[in-house]
Amino acid sequence: MSGSGEAVGAILILVGAIFSLISAIGGIRLPDVYTRSHAASKSSTLGVLCALVGTLLFFLISDGYFSIRLILGIFFVFLTAPVAAHVLCRSAYRNDVPLVGTAEDELKDYYMENENTDEDKEEVTENEAPAIKLIDNETPLQVSET
Amino acid sequence: MIFQTILLIALGILMLSILANMYRVVKGPSGADRVQALDSIGINMIASIAAYSVLFHTHAFFDLILLIGILSFIGTIAFARFIERGVVIERKR
């Protein structure tokens, strides 16, 4: 009766563990921050999704217990792991971590232009910041008086 | 019996992958490497808790899966903001 549930859960968890091992080997062997992040985020997310789906199916088939918390965990991991990898790669790029390989850095020209405009905008806002603060201090008084 | 053996093998493979990520935490040249490896260790811990709860046939640890996922995500975002800007929470002007 519970043999099929055990088989499905064990096989899916084993496949997820093997995906996690492959992602960890990619994290050791790849030469760069970005390629390592590529390996770690995608393959490790797929591995943990396989393991959690295996757990869900095991408890659903063998016990008839459907866990909302496990569904929520699957959804949350699936949603947040690529976002974390994206933010980490962006922080590494902005700290000028070098990228290894034959591909040329196509982001750099656009990024330098963008950074220059950002600096100009920051200077402008720094110059205008006291005026904005004065207006913000005055406007609630006028509103309260009227 | 085969069921428990397969689950123990899966737990051993997950332990090996956590050790490989620990190598990257120790040796990684930049900070983003270390934070990425720690995030991957958190994800492997989630998978290990799932395998453990299947092995012992209990559903008392499902809250732990959700909790470790949320804490790992928040820690990774905080470290990435610290690496990128130098502060975690910016002061309002």
XYZ file of C-alpha atoms in Angstrom:
239
model
C 0.000 0.000 0.000
C 2.655 2.469 1.033
C 5.314 0.937 -1.200
C 4.636 3.221 -4.163
C 4.817 6.310 -1.945
C 8.117 5.167 -0.516
C 9.492 4.472 -4.002
C 8.443 7.875 -5.375
C 9.751 9.779 -2.336
C 13.070 7.943 -2.198
C 13.778 8.292 -5.922
C 12.901 12.007 -6.028
C 14.985 12.736 -2.929
C 17.941 10.816 -4.389
C 17.670 12.759 -7.659
C 17.537 16.039 -5.712
C 20.610 15.083 -3.700
C 22.520 14.226 -6.877
C 21.563 17.602 -8.363
C 22.855 19.298 -5.209
C 26.144 17.395 -5.480
C 26.500 18.418 -9.136
C 25.926 22.052 -8.201
C 28.515 21.833 -5.426
C 31.078 20.305 -7.827
C 30.317 23.134 -10.245
C 30.923 25.578 -7.408
C 34.362 24.053 -6.881
C 35.488 23.621 -10.468
C 34.223 26.713 -12.316
C 36.704 29.591 -12.579
C 34.612 32.701 -11.933
C 32.160 34.259 -9.500
C 29.434 34.505 -12.118
C 29.780 30.989 -13.503
C 29.884 29.611 -9.965
C 26.735 31.537 -9.139
C 25.161 30.187 -12.326
C 25.924 26.609 -11.240
C 25.010 27.071 -7.584
C 21.702 28.901 -7.996
C 20.016 26.955 -10.799
C 21.099 23.410 -10.082
C 20.807 23.681 -6.312
C 17.310 25.161 -6.622
C 16.267 22.293 -8.885
C 17.715 19.798 -6.409
C 15.873 21.193 -3.415
C 12.653 21.389 -5.437
C 12.996 17.698 -6.329
C 13.591 16.803 -2.668
C 10.616 18.837 -1.424
C 8.281 17.471 -4.111
C 9.435 13.960 -3.186
C 8.633 14.637 0.482
C 5.226 16.050 -0.429
C 4.357 13.067 -2.613
C 5.609 10.621 0.030
C 3.385 12.048 2.744
C 0.482 12.444 0.307
C 0.577 8.845 -0.914
C 1.552 6.955 2.226
C -0.349 8.985 4.859
C -2.906 10.961 2.880
C -1.452 14.036 4.592
C -1.318 17.098 2.336
C 1.045 19.689 3.766
C 0.338 23.334 3.006
C 3.590 24.317 4.729
C 5.591 22.214 2.281
C 3.781 23.791 -0.679
C 4.610 27.194 0.792
C 8.253 26.174 1.216
C 8.495 24.985 -2.396
C 6.943 28.224 -3.641
C 9.207 30.378 -1.465
C 12.444 28.628 -2.460
C 11.447 28.693 -6.111
C 10.739 32.413 -5.853
C 13.695 33.632 -3.801
C 16.764 31.621 -4.815
C 17.192 33.261 -8.271
C 16.592 36.689 -6.729
C 19.359 36.077 -4.184
C 21.743 34.938 -6.930
C 20.897 38.015 -9.014
C 21.552 40.415 -6.140
C 24.832 38.683 -5.295
C 26.056 38.822 -8.895
C 25.156 42.504 -9.107
C 27.054 43.272 -5.924
C 30.063 41.319 -7.211
C 29.991 43.222 -10.513
C 29.753 46.590 -8.808
C 32.739 45.699 -6.643
C 34.774 45.076 -9.848
C 35.263 41.362 -9.332
C 37.009 40.298 -12.546
C 35.307 37.938 -14.946
C 37.368 35.194 -16.544
C 36.923 33.919 -20.074
C 36.873 34.893 -23.699
C 33.599 36.784 -23.643
C 33.963 40.543 -23.693
C 32.289 42.661 -21.074
C 29.316 44.120 -22.908
C 27.761 45.503 -19.744
C 30.694 47.767 -18.990
C 30.039 50.587 -21.481
C 26.393 50.851 -20.563
C 27.265 50.608 -16.904
C 29.871 53.383 -17.048
C 27.426 55.706 -18.813
C 24.756 54.861 -16.297
C 27.102 55.417 -13.386
C 28.117 58.832 -14.697
C 24.520 59.924 -15.011
C 23.868 58.590 -11.535
C 26.702 60.688 -10.163
C 25.334 63.774 -11.909
C 21.912 63.103 -10.492
C 23.380 62.672 -7.030
C 25.201 65.995 -7.294
C 22.023 67.721 -8.405
C 20.009 66.235 -5.591
C 22.703 67.131 -3.091
C 22.538 70.730 -4.234
C 18.795 70.786 -4.144
C 18.383 68.820 -0.959
C 18.151 71.793 1.492
C 15.520 73.521 -0.634
C 13.386 70.396 -0.712
C 13.734 70.059 3.032
C 12.652 73.671 3.576
C 9.617 73.177 1.407
C 8.798 69.972 3.203
C 9.076 71.742 6.539
C 6.879 74.596 5.430
C 4.103 72.756 3.692
C 2.667 70.896 6.734
C 2.499 74.202 8.634
C 0.550 75.832 5.836
C -1.777 72.888 5.592
C -2.341 72.878 9.315
C -2.971 76.635 9.383
C -5.463 76.541 6.586
C 15.112 -1.691 3.983
C 16.040 -0.491 0.484
C 13.988 2.625 1.232
C 16.053 3.540 4.301
C 19.285 2.734 2.464
C 18.394 5.055 -0.420
C 17.509 7.843 1.991
C 20.759 7.388 3.926
C 22.695 7.520 0.644
C 20.864 10.738 -0.250
C 21.751 12.230 3.147
C 25.400 11.263 2.588
C 25.395 12.927 -0.847
C 23.894 16.076 0.664
C 26.608 16.043 3.337
C 29.258 15.765 0.610
C 27.787 18.732 -1.219
C 27.746 20.764 2.011
C 31.441 19.909 2.459
C 32.166 21.024 -1.111
C 30.402 24.303 -0.440
C 32.451 24.665 2.750
C 35.580 24.399 0.601
C 34.296 27.318 -1.454
C 33.477 29.283 1.717
C 37.029 28.822 2.989
C 38.892 29.404 -0.266
C 36.664 31.783 -2.216
C 38.617 34.834 -3.374
C 35.824 37.396 -3.095
C 33.059 38.003 -0.616
C 30.293 37.195 -3.074
C 31.707 33.669 -3.479
C 31.478 33.032 0.225
C 27.960 34.413 0.527
C 26.818 32.401 -2.488
C 28.284 29.220 -0.980
C 26.594 29.919 2.365
C 23.257 30.404 0.599
C 23.815 27.086 -1.187
C 24.567 25.452 2.186
C 21.225 26.750 3.476
C 19.441 25.246 0.477
C 21.201 21.916 1.030
C 20.126 22.044 4.675
C 16.519 22.394 3.531
C 16.876 19.293 1.351
C 18.518 17.384 4.219
C 15.648 18.227 6.570
C 13.184 16.977 3.955
C 15.110 13.691 3.604
C 15.329 13.380 7.401
C 11.612 13.859 7.899
C 10.881 11.234 5.229
C 13.382 8.841 6.832
C 11.823 9.118 10.293
C 8.287 9.446 8.929
C 7.346 12.543 10.870
C 5.931 15.857 9.742
C 7.092 17.917 12.696
C 9.922 19.641 10.830
C 8.072 21.252 7.929
C 8.021 24.577 9.730
C 11.802 24.314 9.904
C 12.008 24.048 6.100
C 10.057 27.273 5.647
C 11.996 29.015 8.426
C 15.438 28.129 7.069
C 14.372 29.229 3.592
C 13.232 32.635 4.812
C 16.267 33.188 7.062
C 18.714 32.184 4.329
C 17.092 34.562 1.845
C 17.099 37.483 4.285
C 20.728 36.858 5.250
C 21.836 36.662 1.638
C 20.056 39.884 0.712
C 21.551 41.666 3.740
C 25.085 40.509 2.914
C 24.676 41.469 -0.743
C 23.553 44.958 0.218
C 26.497 45.213 2.595
C 28.962 44.181 -0.122
C 27.388 46.512 -2.650
C 26.843 49.726 -0.681
C 28.645 49.359 2.646
C 25.464 49.627 4.702
C 22.590 47.222 5.176
C 19.832 49.639 6.114
C 20.134 53.053 4.537
C 19.355 56.117 6.545
C 16.436 58.168 5.310
C 17.273 61.686 4.204
